[in-house]
PDB file of C-alpha atoms and ligand atoms in Angstrom:
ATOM      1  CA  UNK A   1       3.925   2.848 -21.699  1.00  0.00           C
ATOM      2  CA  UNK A   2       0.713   2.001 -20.251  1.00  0.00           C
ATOM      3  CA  UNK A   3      -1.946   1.852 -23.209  1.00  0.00           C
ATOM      4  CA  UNK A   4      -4.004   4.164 -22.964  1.00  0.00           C
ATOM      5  CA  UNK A   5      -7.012   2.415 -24.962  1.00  0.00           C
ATOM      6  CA  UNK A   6      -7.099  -0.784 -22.612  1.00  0.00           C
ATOM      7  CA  UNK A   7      -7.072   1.346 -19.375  1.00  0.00           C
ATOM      8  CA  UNK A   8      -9.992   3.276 -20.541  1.00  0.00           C
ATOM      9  CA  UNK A   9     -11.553   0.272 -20.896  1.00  0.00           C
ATOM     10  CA  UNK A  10     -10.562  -1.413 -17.548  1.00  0.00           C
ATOM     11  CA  UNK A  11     -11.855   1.590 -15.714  1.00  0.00           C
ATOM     12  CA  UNK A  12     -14.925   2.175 -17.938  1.00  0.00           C
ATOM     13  CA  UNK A  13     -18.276   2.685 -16.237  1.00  0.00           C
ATOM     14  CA  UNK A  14     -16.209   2.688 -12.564  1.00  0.00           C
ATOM     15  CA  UNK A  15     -15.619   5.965 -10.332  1.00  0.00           C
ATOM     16  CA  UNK A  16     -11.624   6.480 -11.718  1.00  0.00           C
ATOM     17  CA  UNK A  17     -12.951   6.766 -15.363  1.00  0.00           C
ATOM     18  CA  UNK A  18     -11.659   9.689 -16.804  1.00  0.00           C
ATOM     19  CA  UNK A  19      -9.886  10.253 -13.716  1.00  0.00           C
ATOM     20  CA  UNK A  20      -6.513   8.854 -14.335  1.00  0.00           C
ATOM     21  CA  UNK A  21      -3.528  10.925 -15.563  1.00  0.00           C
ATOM     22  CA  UNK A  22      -0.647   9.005 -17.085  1.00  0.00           C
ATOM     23  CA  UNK A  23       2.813  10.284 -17.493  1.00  0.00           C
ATOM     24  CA  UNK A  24       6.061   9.036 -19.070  1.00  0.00           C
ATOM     25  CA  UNK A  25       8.306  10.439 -16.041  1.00  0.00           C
ATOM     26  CA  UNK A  26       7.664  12.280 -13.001  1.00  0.00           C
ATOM     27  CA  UNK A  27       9.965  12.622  -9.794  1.00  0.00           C
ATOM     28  CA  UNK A  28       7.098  11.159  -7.459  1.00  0.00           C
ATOM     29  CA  UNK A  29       3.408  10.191  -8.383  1.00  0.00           C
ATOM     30  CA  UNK A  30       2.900  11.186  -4.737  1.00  0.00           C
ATOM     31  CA  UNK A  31       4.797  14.444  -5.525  1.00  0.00           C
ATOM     32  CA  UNK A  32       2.915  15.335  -8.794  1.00  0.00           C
ATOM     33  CA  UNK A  33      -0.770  14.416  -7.053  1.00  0.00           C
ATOM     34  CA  UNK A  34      -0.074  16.742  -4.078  1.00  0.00           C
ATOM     35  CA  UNK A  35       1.206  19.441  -6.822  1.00  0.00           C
ATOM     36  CA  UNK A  36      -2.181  18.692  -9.086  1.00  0.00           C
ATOM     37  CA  UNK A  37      -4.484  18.632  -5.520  1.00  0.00           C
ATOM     38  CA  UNK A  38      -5.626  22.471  -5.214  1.00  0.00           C
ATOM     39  CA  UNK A  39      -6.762  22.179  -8.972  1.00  0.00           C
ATOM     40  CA  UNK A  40      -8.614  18.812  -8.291  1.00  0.00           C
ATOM     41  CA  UNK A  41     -12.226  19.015  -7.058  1.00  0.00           C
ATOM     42  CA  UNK A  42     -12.840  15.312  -6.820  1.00  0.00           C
ATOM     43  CA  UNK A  43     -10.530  12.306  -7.175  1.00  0.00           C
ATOM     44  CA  UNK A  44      -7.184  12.210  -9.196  1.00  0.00           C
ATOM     45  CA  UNK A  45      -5.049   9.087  -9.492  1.00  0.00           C
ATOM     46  CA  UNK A  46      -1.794   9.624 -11.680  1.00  0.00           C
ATOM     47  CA  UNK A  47       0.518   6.975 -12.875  1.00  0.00           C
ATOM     48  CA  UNK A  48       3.919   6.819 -14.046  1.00  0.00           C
ATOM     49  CA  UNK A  49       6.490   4.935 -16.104  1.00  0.00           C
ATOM     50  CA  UNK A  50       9.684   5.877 -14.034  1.00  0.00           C
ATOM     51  CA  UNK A  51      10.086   7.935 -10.829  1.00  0.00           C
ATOM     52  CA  UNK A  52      13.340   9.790 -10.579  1.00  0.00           C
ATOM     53  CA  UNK A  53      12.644  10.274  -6.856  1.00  0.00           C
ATOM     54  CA  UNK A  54       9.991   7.677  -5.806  1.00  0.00           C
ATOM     55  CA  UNK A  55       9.762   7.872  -1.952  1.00  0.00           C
ATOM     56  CA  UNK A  56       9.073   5.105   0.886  1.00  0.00           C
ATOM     57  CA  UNK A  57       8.326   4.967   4.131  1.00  0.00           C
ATOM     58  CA  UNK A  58      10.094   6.584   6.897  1.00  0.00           C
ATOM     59  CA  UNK A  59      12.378   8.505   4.077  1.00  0.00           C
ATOM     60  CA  UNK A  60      12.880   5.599   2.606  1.00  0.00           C
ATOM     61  CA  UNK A  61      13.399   5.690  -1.688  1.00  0.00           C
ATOM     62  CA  UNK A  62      11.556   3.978  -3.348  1.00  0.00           C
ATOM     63  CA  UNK A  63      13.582   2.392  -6.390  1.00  0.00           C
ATOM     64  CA  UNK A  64      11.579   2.846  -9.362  1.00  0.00           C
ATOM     65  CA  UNK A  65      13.049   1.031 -13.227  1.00  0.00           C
ATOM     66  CA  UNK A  66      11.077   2.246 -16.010  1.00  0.00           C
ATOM     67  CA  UNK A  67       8.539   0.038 -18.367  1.00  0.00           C
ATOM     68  CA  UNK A  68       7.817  -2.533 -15.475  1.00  0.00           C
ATOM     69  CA  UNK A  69       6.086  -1.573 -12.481  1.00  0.00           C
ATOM     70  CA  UNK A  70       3.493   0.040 -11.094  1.00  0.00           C
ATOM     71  CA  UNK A  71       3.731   3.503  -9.836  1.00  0.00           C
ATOM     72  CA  UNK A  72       0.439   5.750  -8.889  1.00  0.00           C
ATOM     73  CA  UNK A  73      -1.359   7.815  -6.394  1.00  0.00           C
ATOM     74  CA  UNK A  74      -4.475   8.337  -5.467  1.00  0.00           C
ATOM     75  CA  UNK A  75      -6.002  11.538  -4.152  1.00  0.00           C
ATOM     76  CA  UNK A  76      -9.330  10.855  -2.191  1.00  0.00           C
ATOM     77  CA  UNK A  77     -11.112  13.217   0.345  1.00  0.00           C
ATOM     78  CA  UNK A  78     -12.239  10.757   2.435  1.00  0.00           C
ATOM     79  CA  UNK A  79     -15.216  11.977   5.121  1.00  0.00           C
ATOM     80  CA  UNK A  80     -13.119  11.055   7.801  1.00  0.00           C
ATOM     81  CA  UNK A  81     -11.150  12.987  10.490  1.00  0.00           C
ATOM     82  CA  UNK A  82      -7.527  13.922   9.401  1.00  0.00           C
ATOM     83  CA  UNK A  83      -6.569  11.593  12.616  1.00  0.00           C
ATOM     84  CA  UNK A  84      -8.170   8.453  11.582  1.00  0.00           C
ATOM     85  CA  UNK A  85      -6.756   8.890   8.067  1.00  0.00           C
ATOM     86  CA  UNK A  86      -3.639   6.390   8.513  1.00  0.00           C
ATOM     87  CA  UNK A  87      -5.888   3.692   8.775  1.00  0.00           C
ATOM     88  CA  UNK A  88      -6.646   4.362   5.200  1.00  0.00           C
ATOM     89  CA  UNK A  89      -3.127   2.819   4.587  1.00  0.00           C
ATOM     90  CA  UNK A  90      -3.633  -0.532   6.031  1.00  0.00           C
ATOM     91  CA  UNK A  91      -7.390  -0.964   4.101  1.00  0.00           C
ATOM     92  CA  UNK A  92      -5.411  -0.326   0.970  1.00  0.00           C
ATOM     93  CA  UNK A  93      -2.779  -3.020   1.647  1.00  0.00           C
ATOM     94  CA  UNK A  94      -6.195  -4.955   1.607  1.00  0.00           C
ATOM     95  CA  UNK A  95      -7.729  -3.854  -1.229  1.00  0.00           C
ATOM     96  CA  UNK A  96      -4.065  -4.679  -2.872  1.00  0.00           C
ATOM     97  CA  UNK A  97      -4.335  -8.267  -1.509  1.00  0.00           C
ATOM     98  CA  UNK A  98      -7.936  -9.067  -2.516  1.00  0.00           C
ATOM     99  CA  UNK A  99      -7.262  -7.719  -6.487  1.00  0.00           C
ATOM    100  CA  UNK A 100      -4.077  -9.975  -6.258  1.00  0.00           C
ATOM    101  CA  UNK A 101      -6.356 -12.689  -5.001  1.00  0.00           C
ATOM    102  CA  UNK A 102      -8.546 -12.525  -8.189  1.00  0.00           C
ATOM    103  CA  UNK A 103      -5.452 -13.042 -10.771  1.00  0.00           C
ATOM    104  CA  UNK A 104      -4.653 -16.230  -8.470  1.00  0.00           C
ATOM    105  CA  UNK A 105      -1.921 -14.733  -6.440  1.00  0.00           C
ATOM    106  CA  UNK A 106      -1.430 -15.303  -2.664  1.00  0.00           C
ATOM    107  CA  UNK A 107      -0.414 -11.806  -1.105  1.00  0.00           C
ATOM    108  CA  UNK A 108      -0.423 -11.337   2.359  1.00  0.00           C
ATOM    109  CA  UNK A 109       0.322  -8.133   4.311  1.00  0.00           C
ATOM    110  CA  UNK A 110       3.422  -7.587   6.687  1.00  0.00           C
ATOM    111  CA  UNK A 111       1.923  -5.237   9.353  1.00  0.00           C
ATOM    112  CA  UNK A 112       1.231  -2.330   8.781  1.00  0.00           C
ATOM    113  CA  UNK A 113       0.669  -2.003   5.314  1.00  0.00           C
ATOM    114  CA  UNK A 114       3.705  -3.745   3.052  1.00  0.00           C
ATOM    115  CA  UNK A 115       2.083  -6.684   1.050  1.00  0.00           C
ATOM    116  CA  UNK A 116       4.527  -9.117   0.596  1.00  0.00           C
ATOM    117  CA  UNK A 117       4.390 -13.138  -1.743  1.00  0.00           C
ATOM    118  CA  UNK A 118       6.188 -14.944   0.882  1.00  0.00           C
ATOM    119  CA  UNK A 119       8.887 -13.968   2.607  1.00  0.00           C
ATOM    120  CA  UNK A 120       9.239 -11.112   0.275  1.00  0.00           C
ATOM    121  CA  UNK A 121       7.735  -7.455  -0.385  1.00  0.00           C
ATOM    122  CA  UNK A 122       5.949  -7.191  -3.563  1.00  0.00           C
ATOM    123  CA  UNK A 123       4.021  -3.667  -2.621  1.00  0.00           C
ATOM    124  CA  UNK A 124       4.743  -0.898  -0.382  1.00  0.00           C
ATOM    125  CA  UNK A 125       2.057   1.916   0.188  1.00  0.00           C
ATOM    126  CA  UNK A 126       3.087   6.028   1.387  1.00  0.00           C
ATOM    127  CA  UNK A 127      -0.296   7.665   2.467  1.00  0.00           C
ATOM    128  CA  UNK A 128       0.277  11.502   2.642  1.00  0.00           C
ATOM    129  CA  UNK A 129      -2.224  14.069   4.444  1.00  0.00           C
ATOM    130  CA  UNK A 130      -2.366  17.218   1.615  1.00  0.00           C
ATOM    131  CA  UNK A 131      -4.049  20.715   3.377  1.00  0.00           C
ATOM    132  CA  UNK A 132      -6.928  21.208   0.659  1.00  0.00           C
ATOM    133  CA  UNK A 133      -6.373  25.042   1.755  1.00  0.00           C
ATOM    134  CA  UNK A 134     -10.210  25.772   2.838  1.00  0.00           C
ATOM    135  CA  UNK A 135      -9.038  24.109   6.685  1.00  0.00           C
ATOM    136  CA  UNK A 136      -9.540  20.283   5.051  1.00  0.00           C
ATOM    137  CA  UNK A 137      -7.295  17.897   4.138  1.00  0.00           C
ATOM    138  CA  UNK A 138      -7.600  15.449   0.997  1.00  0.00           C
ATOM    139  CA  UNK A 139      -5.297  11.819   1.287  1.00  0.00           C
ATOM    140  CA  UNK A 140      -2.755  11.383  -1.294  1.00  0.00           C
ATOM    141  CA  UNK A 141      -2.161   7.021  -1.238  1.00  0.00           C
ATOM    142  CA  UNK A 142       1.146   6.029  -3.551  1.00  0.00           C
ATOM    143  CA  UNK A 143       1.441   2.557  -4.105  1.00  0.00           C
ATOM    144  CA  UNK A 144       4.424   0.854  -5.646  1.00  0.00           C
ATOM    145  CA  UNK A 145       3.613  -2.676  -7.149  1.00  0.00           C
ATOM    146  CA  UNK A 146       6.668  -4.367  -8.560  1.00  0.00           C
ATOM    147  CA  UNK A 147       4.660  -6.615 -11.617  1.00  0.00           C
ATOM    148  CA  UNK A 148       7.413  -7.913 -14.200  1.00  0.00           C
ATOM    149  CA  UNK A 149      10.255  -6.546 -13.152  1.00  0.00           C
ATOM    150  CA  UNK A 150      12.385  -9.487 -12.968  1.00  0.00           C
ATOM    151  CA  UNK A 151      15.955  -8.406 -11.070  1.00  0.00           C
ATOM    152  CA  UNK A 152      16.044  -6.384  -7.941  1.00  0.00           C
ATOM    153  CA  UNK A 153      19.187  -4.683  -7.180  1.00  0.00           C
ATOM    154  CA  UNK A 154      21.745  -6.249  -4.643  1.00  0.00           C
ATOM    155  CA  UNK A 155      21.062  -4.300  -1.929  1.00  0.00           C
ATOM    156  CA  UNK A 156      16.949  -5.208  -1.635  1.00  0.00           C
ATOM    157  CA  UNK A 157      17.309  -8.454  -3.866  1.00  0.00           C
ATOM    158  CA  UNK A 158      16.886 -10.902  -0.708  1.00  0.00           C
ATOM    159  CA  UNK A 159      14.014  -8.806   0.289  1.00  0.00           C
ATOM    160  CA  UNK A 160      11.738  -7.973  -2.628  1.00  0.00           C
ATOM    161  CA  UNK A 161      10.137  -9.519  -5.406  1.00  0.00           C
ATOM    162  CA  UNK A 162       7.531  -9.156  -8.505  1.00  0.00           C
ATOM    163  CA  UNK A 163       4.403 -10.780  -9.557  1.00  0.00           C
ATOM    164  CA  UNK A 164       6.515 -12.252 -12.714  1.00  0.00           C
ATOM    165  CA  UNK A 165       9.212 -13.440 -10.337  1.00  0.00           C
ATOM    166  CA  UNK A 166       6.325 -15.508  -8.420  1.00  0.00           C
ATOM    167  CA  UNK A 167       4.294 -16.646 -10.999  1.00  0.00           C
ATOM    168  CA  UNK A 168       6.296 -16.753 -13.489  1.00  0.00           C
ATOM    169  CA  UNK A 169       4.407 -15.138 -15.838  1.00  0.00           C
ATOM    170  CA  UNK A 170       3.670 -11.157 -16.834  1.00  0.00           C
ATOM    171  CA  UNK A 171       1.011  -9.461 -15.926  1.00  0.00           C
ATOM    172  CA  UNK A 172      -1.461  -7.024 -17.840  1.00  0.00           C
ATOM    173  CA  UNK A 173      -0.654  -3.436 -15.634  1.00  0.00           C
ATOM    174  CA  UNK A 174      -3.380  -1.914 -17.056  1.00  0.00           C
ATOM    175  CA  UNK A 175      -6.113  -4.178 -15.889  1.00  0.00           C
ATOM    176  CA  UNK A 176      -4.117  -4.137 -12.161  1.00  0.00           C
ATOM    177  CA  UNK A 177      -4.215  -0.493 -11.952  1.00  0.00           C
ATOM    178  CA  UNK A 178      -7.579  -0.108 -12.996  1.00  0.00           C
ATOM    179  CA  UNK A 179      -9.057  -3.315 -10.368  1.00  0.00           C
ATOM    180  CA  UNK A 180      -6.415  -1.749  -7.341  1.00  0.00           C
ATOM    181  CA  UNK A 181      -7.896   1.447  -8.117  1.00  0.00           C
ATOM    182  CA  UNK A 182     -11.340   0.360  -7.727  1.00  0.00           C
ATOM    183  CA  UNK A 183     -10.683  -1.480  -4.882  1.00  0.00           C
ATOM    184  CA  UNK A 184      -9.368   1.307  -2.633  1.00  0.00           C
ATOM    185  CA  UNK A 185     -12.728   2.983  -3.186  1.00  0.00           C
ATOM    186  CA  UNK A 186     -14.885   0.277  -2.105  1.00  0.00           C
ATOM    187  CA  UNK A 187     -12.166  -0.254   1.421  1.00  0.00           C
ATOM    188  CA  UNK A 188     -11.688   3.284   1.758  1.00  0.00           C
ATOM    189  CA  UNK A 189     -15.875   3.399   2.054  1.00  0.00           C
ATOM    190  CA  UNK A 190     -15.759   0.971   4.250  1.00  0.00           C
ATOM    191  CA  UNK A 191     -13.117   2.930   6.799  1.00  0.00           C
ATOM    192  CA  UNK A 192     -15.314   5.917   6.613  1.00  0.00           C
ATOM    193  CA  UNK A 193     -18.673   3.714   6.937  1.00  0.00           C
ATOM    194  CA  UNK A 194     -17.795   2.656  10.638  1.00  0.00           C
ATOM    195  CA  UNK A 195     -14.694   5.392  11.185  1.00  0.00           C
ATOM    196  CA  UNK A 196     -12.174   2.547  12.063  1.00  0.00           C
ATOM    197  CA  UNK A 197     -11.391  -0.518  10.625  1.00  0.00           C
ATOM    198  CA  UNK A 198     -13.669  -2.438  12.347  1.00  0.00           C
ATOM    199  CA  UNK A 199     -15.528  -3.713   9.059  1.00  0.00           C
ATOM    200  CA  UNK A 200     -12.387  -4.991   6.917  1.00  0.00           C
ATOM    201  CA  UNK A 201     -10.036  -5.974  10.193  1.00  0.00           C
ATOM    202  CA  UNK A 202     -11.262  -9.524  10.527  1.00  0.00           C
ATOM    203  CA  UNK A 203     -10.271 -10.171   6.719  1.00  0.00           C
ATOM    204  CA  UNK A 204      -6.755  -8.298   7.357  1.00  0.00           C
ATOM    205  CA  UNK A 205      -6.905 -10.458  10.087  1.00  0.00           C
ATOM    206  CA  UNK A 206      -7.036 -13.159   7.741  1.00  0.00           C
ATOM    207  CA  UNK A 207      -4.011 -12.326   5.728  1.00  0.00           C
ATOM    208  CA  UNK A 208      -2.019 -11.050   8.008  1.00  0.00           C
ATOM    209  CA  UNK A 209       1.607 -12.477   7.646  1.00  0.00           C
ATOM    210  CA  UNK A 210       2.704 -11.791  11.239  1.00  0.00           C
ATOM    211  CA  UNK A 211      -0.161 -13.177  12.785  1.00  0.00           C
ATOM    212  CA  UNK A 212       0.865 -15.822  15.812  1.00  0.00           C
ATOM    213  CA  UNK A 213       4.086 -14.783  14.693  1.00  0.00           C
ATOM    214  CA  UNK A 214       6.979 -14.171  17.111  1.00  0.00           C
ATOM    215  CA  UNK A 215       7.925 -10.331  16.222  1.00  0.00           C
ATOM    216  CA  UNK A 216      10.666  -7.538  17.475  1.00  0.00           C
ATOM    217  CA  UNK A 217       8.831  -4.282  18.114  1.00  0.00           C
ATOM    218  CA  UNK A 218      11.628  -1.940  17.607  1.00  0.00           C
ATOM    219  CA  UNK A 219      10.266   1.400  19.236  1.00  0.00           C
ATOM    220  CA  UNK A 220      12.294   4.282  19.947  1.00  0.00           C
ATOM    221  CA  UNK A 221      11.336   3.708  23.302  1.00  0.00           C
ATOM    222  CA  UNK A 222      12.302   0.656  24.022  1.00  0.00           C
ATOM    223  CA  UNK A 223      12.240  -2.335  21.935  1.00  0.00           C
ATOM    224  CA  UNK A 224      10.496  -6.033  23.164  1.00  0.00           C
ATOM    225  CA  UNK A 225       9.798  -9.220  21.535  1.00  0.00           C
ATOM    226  CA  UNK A 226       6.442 -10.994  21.510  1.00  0.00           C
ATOM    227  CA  UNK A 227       3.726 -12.735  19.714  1.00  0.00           C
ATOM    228  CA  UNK A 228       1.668 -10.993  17.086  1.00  0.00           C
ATOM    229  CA  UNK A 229      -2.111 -11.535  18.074  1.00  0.00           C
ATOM    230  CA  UNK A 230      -4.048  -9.082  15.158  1.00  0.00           C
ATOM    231  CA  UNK A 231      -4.796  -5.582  14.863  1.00  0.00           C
ATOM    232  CA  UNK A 232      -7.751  -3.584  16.650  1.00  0.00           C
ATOM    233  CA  UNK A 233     -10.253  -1.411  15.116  1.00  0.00           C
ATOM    234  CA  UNK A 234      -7.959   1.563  14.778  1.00  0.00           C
ATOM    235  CA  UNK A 235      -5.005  -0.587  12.923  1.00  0.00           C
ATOM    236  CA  UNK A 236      -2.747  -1.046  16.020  1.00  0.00           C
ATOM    237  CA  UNK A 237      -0.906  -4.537  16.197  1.00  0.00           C
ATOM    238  CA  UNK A 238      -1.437  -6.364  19.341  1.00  0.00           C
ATOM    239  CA  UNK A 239       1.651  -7.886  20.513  1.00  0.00           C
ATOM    240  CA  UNK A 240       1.522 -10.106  23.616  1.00  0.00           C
ATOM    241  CA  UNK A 241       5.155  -9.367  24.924  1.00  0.00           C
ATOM    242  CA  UNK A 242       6.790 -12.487  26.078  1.00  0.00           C
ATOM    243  CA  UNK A 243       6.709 -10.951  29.586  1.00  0.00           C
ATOM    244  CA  UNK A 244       3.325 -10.649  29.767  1.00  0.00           C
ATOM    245  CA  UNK A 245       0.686  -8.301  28.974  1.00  0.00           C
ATOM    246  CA  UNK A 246      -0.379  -7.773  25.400  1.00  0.00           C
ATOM    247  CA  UNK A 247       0.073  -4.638  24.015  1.00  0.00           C
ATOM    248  CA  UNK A 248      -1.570  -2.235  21.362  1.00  0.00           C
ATOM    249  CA  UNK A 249       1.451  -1.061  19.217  1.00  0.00           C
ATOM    250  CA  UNK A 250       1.056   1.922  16.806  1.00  0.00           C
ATOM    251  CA  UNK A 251       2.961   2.095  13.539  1.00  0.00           C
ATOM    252  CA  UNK A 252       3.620   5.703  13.177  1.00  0.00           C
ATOM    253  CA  UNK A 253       5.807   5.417  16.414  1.00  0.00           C
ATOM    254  CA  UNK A 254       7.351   1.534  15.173  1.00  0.00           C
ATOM    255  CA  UNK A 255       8.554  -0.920  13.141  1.00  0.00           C
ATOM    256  CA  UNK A 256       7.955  -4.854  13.716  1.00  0.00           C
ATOM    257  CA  UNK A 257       9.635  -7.523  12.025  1.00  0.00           C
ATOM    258  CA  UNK A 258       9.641 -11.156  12.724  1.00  0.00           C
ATOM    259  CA  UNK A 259      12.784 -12.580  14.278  1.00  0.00           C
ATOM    260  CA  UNK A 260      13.702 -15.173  11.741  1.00  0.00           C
ATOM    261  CA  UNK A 261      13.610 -12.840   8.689  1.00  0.00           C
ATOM    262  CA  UNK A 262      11.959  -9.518   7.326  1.00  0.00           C
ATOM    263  CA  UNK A 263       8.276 -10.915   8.026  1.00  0.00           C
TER     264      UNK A 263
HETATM  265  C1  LIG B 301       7.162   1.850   1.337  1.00  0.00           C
HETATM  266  O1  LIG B 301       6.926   0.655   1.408  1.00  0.00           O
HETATM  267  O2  LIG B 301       8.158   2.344   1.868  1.00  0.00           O
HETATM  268  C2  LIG B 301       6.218   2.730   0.558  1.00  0.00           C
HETATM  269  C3  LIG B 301       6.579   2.782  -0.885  1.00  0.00           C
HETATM  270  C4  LIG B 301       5.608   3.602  -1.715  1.00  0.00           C
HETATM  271  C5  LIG B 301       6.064   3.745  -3.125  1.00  0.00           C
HETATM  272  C6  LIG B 301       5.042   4.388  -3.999  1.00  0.00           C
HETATM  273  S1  LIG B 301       5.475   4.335  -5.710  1.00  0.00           S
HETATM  274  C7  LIG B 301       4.185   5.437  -6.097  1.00  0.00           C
HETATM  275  C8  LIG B 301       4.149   6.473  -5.014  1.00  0.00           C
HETATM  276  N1  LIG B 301       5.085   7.536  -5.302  1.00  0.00           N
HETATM  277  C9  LIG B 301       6.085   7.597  -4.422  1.00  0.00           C
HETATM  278  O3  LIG B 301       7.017   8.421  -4.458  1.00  0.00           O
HETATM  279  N2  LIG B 301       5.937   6.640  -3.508  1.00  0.00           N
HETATM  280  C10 LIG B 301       4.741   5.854  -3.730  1.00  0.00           C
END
């Protein structure tokens, strides 16, 4: 189990103090925030051990081993127009990167919002939209860290990885939580400052894994190859498509991934 004592202390003094609920088991931290949201005035993050039915992207699951990990959501009512809200998913990849950063680890992020060590995914990220039932919404972000878990299960074992696996060495989850947790506040503020991304994109920029990268845009639409330029001020990744023009591509509607491998 987390301890409780040295999470107290890692958020003391912050916003999240006194804020964060932590549980043995749950199906789905996402799950058990949305449940907890018409009870919550202000901000709720919870945190558990094990998920029974941790979810991913796209209806993805989200494999979740007890004891190891990282598994917690955050509920925020950001002042920000239900539409703009997925870009709070690619800030938080951010704030992910820059706490990772601090304990000496090079993350990067695989567009949109996976942060990967690599060629592999450390940290995937669900943002939900939760009716607060007065006509609002509040924004429920789940983030899965895999920290010392140190075997993956065949069928995602060539594509993810852990902090332990890469540095060989465990991390304290309690001081992780606490520093990720503070960090989507201050890039979530920063998304509603401007209302886009405009004042964190030239650092996602910056760690961007795909960047210059030659890329498969795999849209239901069609799908094209082409060069990964950056992301505009709304999160869309700019592809120049090897016939030409570049174009803005949205990730609600796509998936990229690079052509030699899953970055
Ligand atoms: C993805 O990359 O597909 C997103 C994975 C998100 C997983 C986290 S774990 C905590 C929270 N609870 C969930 O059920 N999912 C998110």
């Amino acid at each position: 189990m987390l301890e409780g004592k040295k999470l107290e202390e890692a958020l003391h003094g912050g916003p999240w103090e006194g804020r964060v609920v932590c549980l043995p088991v749950t199906d789905s931290t996402n799950a058990e925030v949305r449940r907890r949201a018409a009870q919550t005035k202000s901000i709720l993050a919870v945190t558990a051990e094990e998920q029974t039915a941790g979810r991913g992207r796209r209806g993805r699951t989200w494999i979740s081993p007890p004891g190891e990990n990282l598994y917690f959501s955050a509920l925020v009512r950001p002042d920000l127009p239900a539409p703009k809200a997925p870009m709070l998913t690619p800030a938080a990849a951010l704030a992910v990167c820059r706490v990772l950063g601090t304990f000496g680890v090079r993350a990067r992020i695989k567009w949109p919002n996976d942060v990967v060590i690599g060629a592999r995914k450390v940290c995937g990220i669900l943002t939900e939209l939760q009716p607060d039932g007065q006509g609002g919404y509040c924004v429920v972000t789940g983030i899965g860290l895999n920290v010392n878990q140190e075997r993956f299960p065949d069928s995602i074992a060539s594509v993810a990885t852990s902090l332990k696996r890469e540095c060989g060495r465990a991390f304290e989850r309690e001081t992780l939580l606490a520093d990720i947790l503070c960090g989507l506040t201050d890039c979530f503020e920063a998304v509603c400052r401007t209302g886009d991304l405009s004042g964190l994109r030239e650092e996602y920029e910056s760690l961007l894994a795909n960047r210059m990268r030659q890329v498969e845009v795999l849209d239901p639409a069609g799908s094209f190859m082409g060069t990964a330029l950056g992301i505009d001020d709304s999160g869309r990744l700019l592809v120049r498509r090897s016939d030409g023009p570049v174009e803005a591509v949205f990730s609600g509607e796509v998936s990229v991934r690079g052509i030699y491998g899953y970055v």
